[in-house]
Coordinates of C-alpha atoms and ligand atoms in Angstrom, one line a residue:
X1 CA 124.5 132.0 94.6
X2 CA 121.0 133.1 93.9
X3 CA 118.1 131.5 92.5
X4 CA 116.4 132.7 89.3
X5 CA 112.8 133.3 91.3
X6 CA 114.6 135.7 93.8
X7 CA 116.0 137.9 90.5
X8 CA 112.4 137.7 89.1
X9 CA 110.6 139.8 92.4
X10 CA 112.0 143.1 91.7
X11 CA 114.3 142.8 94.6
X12 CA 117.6 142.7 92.2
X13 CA 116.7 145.1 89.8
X14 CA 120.4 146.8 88.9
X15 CA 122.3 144.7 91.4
X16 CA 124.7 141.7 90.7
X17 CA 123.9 137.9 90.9
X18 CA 125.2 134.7 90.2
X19 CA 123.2 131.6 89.2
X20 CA 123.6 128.1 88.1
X21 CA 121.3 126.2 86.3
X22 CA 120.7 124.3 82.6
X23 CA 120.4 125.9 79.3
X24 CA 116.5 126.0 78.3
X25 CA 116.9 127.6 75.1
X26 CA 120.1 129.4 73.4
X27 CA 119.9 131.4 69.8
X28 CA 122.5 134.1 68.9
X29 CA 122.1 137.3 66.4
X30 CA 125.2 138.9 65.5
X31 CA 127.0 140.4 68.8
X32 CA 124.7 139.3 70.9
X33 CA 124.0 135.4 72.8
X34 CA 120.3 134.9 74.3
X35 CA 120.1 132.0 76.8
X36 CA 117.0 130.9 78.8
X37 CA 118.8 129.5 81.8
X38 CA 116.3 127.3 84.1
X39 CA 116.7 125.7 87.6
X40 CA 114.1 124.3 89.8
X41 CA 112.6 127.6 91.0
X42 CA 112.3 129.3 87.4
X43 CA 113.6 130.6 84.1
X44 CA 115.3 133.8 83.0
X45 CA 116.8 135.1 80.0
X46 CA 120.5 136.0 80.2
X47 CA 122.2 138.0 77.1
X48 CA 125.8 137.9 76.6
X49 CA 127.7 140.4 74.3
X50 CA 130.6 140.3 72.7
X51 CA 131.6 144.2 73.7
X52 CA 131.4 142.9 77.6
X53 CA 132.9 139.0 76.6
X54 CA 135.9 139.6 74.5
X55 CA 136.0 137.1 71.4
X56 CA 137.3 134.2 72.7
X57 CA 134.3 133.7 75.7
X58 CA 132.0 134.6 73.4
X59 CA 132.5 132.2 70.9
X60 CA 132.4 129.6 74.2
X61 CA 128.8 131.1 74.8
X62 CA 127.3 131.1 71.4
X63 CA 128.6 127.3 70.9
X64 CA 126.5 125.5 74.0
X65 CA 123.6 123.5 73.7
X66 CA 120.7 123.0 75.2
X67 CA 120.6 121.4 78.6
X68 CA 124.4 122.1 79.4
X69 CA 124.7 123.3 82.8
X70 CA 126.1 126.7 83.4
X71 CA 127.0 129.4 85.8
X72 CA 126.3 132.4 85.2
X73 CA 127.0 136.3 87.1
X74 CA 125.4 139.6 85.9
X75 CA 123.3 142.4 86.2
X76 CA 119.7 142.2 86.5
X77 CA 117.8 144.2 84.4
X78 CA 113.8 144.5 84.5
X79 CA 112.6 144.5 81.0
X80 CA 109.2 144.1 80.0
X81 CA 110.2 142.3 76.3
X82 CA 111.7 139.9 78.4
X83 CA 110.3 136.1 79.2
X84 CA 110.1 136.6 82.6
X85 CA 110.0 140.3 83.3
X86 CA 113.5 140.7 83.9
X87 CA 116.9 140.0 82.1
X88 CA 120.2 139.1 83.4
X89 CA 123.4 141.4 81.8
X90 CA 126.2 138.9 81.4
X91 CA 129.8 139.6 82.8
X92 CA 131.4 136.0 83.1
X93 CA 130.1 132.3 83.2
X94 CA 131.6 129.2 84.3
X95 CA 130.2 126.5 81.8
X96 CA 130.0 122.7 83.7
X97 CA 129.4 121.0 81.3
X98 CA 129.0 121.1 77.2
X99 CA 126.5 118.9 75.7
X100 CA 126.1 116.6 72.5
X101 CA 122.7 117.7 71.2
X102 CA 119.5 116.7 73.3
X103 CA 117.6 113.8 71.9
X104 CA 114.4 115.7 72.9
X105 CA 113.3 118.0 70.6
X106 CA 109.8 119.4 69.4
X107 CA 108.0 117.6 67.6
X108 CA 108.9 114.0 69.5
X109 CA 105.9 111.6 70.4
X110 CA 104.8 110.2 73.3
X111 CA 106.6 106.8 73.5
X112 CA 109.7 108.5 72.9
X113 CA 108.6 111.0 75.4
X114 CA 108.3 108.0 78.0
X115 CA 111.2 105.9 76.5
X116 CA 113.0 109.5 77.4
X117 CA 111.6 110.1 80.8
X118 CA 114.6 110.4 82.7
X119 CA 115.5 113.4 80.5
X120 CA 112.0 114.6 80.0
X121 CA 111.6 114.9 83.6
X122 CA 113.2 118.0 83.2
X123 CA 110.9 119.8 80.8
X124 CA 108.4 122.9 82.4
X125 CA 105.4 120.9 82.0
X126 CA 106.7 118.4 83.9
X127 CA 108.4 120.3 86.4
X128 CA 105.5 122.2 87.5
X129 CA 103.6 118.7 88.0
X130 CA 105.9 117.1 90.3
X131 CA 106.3 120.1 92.4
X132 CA 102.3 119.9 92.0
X133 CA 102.7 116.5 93.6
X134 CA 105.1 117.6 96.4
X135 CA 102.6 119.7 97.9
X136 CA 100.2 117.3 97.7
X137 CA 102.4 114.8 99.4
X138 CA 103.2 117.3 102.1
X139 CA 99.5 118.1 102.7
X140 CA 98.0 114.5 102.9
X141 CA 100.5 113.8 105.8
X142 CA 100.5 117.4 107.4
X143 CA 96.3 116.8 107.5
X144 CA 96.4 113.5 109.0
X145 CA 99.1 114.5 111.7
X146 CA 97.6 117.7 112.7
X147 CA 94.1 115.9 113.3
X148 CA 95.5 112.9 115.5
X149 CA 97.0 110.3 113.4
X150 CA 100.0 108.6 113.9
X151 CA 102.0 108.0 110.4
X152 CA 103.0 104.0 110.2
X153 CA 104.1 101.8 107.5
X154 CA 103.2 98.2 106.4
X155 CA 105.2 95.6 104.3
X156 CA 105.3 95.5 100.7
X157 CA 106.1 91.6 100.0
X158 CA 103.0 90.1 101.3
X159 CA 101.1 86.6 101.7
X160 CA 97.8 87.7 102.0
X161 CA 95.5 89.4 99.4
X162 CA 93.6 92.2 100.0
X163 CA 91.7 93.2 97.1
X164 CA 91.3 90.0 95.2
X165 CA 93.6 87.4 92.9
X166 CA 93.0 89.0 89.6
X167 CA 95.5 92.1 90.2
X168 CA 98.0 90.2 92.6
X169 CA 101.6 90.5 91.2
X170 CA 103.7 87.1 92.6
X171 CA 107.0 87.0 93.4
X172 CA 109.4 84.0 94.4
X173 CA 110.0 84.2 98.3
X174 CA 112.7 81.7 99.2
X175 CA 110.5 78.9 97.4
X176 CA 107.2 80.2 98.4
X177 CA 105.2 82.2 96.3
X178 CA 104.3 85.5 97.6
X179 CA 103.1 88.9 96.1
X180 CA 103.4 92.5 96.2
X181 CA 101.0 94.5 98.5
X182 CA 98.0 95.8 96.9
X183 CA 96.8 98.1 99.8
X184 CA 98.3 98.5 103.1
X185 CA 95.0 98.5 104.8
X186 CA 95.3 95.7 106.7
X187 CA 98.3 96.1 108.5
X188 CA 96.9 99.5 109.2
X189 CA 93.7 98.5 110.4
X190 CA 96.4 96.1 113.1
X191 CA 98.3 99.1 113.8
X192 CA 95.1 100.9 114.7
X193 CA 94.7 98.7 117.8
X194 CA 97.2 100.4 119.6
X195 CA 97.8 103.8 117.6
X196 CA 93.7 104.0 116.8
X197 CA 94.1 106.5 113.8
X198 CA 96.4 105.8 111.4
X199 CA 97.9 106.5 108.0
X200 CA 100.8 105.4 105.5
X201 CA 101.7 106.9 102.1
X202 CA 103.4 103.6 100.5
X203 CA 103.4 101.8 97.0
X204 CA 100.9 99.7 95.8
X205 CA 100.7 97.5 92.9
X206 CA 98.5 96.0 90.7
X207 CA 98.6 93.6 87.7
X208 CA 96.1 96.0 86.1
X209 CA 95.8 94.5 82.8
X210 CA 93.6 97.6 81.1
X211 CA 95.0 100.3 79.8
X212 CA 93.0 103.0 80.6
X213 CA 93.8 107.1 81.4
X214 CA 93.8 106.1 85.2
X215 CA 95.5 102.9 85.7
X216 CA 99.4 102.1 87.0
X217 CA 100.4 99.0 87.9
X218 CA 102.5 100.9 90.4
X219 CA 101.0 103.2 92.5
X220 CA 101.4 105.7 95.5
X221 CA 98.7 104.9 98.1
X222 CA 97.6 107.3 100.7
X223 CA 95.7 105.0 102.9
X224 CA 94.1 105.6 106.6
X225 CA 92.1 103.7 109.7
X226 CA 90.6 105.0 112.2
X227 CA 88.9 103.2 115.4
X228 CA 85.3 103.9 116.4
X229 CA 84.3 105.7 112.6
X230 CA 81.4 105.3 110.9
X231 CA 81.6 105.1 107.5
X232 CA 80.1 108.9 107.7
X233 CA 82.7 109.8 110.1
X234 CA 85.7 108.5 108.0
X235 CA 84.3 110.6 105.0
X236 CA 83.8 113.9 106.9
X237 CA 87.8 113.9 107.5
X238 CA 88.2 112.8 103.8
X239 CA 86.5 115.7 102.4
X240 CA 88.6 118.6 104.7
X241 CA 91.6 116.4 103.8
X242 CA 90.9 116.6 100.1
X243 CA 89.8 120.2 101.0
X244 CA 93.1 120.8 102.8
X245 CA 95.2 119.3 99.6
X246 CA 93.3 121.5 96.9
X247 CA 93.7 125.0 98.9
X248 CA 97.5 124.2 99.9
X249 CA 98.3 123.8 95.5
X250 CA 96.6 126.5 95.2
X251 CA 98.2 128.6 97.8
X252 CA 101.8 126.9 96.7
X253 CA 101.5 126.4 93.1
X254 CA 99.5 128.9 91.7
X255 CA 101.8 129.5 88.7
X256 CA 102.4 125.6 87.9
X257 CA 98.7 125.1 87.4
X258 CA 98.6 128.1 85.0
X259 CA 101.5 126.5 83.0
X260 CA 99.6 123.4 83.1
X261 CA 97.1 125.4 81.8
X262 CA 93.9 124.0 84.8
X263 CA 91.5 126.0 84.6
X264 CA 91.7 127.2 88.4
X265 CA 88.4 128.5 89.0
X266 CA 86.9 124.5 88.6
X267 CA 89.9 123.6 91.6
X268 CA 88.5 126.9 93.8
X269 CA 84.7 125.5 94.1
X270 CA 86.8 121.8 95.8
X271 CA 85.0 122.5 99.5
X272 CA 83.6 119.9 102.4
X273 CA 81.6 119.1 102.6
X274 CA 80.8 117.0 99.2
X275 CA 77.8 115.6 98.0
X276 CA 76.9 112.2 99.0
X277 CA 74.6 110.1 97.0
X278 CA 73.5 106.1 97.0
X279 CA 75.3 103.6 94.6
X280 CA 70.8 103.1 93.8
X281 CA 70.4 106.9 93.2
X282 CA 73.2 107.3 90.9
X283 CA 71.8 104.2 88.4
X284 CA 68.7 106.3 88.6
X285 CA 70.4 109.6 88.0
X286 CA 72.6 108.2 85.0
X287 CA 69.4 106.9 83.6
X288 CA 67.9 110.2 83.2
X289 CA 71.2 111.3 81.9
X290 CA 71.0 108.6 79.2
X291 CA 73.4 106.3 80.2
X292 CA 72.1 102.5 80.1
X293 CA 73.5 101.4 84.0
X294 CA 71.0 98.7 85.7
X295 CA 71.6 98.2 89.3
X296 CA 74.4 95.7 89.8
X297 CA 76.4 97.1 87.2
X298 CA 80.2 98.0 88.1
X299 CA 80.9 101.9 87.4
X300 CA 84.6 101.3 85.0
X301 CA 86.2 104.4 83.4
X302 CA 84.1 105.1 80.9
X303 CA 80.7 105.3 83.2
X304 CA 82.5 107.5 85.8
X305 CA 83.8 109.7 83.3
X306 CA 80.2 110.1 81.7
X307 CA 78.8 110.5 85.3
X308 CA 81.6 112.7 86.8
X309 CA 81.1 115.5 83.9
X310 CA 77.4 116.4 85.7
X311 CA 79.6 117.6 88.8
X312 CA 81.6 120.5 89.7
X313 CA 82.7 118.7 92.8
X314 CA 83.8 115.5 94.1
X315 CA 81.0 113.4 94.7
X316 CA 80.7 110.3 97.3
X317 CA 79.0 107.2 96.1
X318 CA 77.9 105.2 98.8
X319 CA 76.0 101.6 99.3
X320 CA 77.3 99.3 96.9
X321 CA 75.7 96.6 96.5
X322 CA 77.9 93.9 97.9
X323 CA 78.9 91.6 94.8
X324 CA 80.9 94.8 93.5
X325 CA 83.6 95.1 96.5
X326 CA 85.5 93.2 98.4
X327 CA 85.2 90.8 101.4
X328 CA 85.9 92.9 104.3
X329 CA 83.1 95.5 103.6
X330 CA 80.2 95.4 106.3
X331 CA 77.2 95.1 105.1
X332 CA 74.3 98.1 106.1
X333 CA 72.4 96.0 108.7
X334 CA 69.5 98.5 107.4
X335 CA 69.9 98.1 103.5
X336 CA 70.6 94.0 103.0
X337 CA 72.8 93.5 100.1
X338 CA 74.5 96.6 100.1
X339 CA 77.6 97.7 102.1
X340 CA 78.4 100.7 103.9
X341 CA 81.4 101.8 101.7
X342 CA 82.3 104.8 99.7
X343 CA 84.0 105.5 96.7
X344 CA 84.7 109.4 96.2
X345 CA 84.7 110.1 92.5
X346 CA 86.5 113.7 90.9
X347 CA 84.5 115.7 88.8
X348 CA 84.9 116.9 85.2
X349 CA 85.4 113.3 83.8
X350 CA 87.9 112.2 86.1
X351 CA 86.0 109.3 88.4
X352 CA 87.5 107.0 91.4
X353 CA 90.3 109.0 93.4
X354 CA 89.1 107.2 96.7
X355 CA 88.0 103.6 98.2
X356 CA 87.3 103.0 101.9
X357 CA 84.5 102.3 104.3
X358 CA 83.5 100.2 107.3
X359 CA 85.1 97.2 108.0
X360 CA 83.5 94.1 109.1
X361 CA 84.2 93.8 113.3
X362 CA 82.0 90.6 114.2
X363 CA 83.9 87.7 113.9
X364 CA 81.5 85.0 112.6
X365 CA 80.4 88.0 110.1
X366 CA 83.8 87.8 108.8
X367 CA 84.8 84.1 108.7
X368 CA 81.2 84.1 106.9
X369 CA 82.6 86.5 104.2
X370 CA 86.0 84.8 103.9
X371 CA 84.0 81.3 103.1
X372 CA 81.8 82.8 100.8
X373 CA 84.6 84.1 98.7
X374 CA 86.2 81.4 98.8
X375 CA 89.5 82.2 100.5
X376 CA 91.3 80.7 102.4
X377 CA 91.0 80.9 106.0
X378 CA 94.7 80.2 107.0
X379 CA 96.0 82.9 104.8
X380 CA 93.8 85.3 106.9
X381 CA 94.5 84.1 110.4
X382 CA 95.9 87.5 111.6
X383 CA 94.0 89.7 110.6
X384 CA 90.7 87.5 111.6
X385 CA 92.6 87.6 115.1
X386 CA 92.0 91.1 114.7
X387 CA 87.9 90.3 115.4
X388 CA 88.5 87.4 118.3
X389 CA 90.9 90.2 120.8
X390 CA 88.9 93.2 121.5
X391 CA 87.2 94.1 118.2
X392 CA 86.1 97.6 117.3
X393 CA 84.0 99.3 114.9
X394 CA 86.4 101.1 112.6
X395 CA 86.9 102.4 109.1
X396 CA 89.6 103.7 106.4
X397 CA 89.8 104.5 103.3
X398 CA 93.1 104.2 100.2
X399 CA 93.6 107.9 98.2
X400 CA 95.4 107.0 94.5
X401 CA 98.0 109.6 95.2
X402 CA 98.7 109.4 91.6
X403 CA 95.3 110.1 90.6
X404 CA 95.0 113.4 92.8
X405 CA 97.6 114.4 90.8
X406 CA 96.2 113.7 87.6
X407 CA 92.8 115.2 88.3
X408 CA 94.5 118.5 90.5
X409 CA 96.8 119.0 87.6
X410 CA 93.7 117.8 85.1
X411 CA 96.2 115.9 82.4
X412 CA 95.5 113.9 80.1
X413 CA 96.7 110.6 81.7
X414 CA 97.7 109.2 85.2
X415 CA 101.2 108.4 83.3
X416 CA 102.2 112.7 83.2
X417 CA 101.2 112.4 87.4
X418 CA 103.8 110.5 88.1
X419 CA 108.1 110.5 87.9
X420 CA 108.4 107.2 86.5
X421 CA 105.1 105.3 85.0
X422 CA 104.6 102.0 85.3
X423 CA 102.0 100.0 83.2
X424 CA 101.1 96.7 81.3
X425 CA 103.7 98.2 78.4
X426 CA 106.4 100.1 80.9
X427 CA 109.0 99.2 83.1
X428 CA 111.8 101.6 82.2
X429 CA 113.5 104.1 82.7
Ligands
4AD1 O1 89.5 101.0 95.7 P1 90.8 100.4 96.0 O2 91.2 99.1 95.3 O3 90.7 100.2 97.6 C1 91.7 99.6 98.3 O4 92.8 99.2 98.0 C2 91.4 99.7 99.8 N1 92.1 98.6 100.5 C3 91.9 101.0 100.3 C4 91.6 101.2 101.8 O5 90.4 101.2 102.1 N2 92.6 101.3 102.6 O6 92.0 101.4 95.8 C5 91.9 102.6 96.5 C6 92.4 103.8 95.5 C7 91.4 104.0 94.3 O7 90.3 104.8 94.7 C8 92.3 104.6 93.3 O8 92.4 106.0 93.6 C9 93.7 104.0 93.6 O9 93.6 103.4 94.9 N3 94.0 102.9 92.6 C10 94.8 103.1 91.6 N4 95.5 104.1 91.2 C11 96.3 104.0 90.1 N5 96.4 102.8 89.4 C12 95.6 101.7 89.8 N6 95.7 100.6 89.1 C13 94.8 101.8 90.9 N7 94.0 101.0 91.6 C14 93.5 101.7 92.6

């Protein structure tokens, strides 16, 4: 059995081969069948004839449909008329199964699209975005092992919040009320007192209740720790890693991104290290771009988007002022009120892909925070234990895997990034 990309290199030109795959597209004129067969590595158009079939097979041929699954053995035949470059001389097929008619056809919208999902999956578009997101997968964890960290996973039903009540999803526990993780980062940051550098690609989820281009309510989350980094240090590996991610789709999925149709010279210029510029600096800088930001303000969609479009690559924001971010931040013993934190925000429009920073390590520093939020200091008694036994200066940072994607592949929405979308509106398929 061969795959359709091996009869496409040249290789197979005049020789026999047999694939298997799903009907893309099927039309006949007269004696002649034309099917675009596809299977995960490409497409390629086979012709049957009636002169080679007999009248009986052909009339099989001529009456599938699209997406019923098919074997099919011929001659290859380069032909530069053809789809792919080459064509494939049918002299049998073994038909798996005959369809009723797809429900997907051209003109559907997207709802239906989603509603559809489990079918739509299979479409080129889509195909080439998840093996988009494959690599990607592959090359977060290959970076982070081959540089010293040690993959680990934390839980996903949870007691504790890490990122504030508003987003928390609760469950039923056995009677208790509990919720679903929003970030793993704090079992990590445990896990980095014996491992020291650390990293887990695990759901997240939020109760996101806007319904922006960039927002899941379930999310892949590429989080890491690391002991003794400075907030600088953790973003130096960031930026190879993002690096690292960029140049392995482009060495891997060249042709995906031209289907997509990215404009691949704006993925080429992605190199470490990346701009780094105050949270104070970038008010100042939107300003003289127009936009109306005071200091204090958050940066939503909308702002990042209107900022991101002045860079051709990704761009750390650092110094928050604290009211903006969470608890656990430290603050910059040199700047008071702001934090040593970074966000790292894509360019061309796209905005937040990354969150981390330096954690708070001083003990009465934290219980200080934890007050002033007004949390509860039972819920947090591990991972405050974490700052009473041998406490370190550390940092980490949480990579929307989903929203790599999205910007990488530069779609539309978060919602083409990933297999099966979930938002305020979607729980199936
Ligand atoms: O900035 P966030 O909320 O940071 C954290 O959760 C930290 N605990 C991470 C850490 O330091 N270990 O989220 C981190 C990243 C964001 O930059 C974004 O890429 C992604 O997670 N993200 C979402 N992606 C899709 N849908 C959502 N609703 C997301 N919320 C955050």
């Amino acid at each position: 059995m061969n795959k359709i990309v091996d009869l496409l290199n040249g290789s197979m030109n005049g020789k026999i081969a047999e694939i298997r795959g799903w009907i893309y597209r099927i039309r006949s004129s007269g004696a002649l069948c034309f099917i675009v067969l596809r299977d995960s590595s490409g497409i390629i158009q086979a012709v049957g004839s009636r002169n080679t079939l007999g009248e009986e097979k052909m009339k099989d041929l001529v009456s599938l449909t699209i997406e019923s699954s098919i074997s099919i053995t011929g001659t290859v035949r380069q032909d530069p008329r053809a789809i792919t470059g080459y064509e494939l001389d049918i002299s049998d097929f073994r038909i798996y199964q005959r369809n009723e008619n797809f429900p997907i056809t051209k003109d559907k919208g997207e709802e239906f699209l989603l509603d559809m999902r489990h079918l739509w999956l299979r479409s080129r578009e889509m195909t080439s975005i998840m093996k988009i997101r494959s690599t990607a997968f592959k090359a977060f964890s290959d970076f982070f092992y081959s540089n010293g960290y040690y993959q680990t996973q934390g839980p996903m039903m949870v007691s504790t919040a890490t990122e504030g009540g508003s987003t928390l999803f609760k469950l039923q526990f056995f009677g208790e009320e509990v919720s679903l993780a929003q970030s793993s980062q704090f079992y990590l940051e445990v896990m980095m007192f014996s491992l020291e550098k650390v990293f887990t690609i695990a759901p997240s989820f939020r109760a996101e209740k806007s319904r922006t281009r960039r927002h899941l309510t379930e999310y892949w989350h590429a989080e890491g720790e690391a002991a003794w980094y400075s907030n600088e240090d953790m973003m130096k590996d960031e930026e190879k890693m993002i690096e690292y991610i960029v140049s392995e789709v482009l060495k891997s999925n060249r042709e995906d991104l031209e289907l997509l149709k990215r404009d691949i010279s704006k993925l080429e210029t992605v190199k470490a290290p990346f701009p780094r510029i105050r949270y104070s600096d970038l008010i100042k800088m939107s300003n003289e771009w127009g936009m109306s930001l005071k200091y204090g303000d958050d940066l939503g969609a909308d702002e990042e988007r209107e900022i991101t479009v002045h860079f051709d690559k990704p761009v750390f924001v650092t110094h928050y002022p604290e009211a903006l971010k969470t608890f656990y931040h430290r603050p910059d013993p040199e700047s008071p009120g702001e934090i040593l934190c970074h966000d790292l925000l894509a360019p061309e429009g796209f905005g937040e892909i990354i969150g981390g920073g330096e954690r708070i390590w001083d003990l009465n520093e934290l219980l200080e925070k934890i007050k002033k939020y007004d949390l509860n200091p039972d819920d947090y008694y591990w991972y405050v234990d974490l700052r009473r036994y041998g406490s370190i200066p550390h940092s980490g940072f949480g990579l929307g895997m989903d929203r790599l994607v999205w910007w990488i592949c530069g779609l539309e929405s978060i919602r083409e990034a990933i297999p099966f979308p979930r938002t305020i509106r979607r729980i199936k398929p």
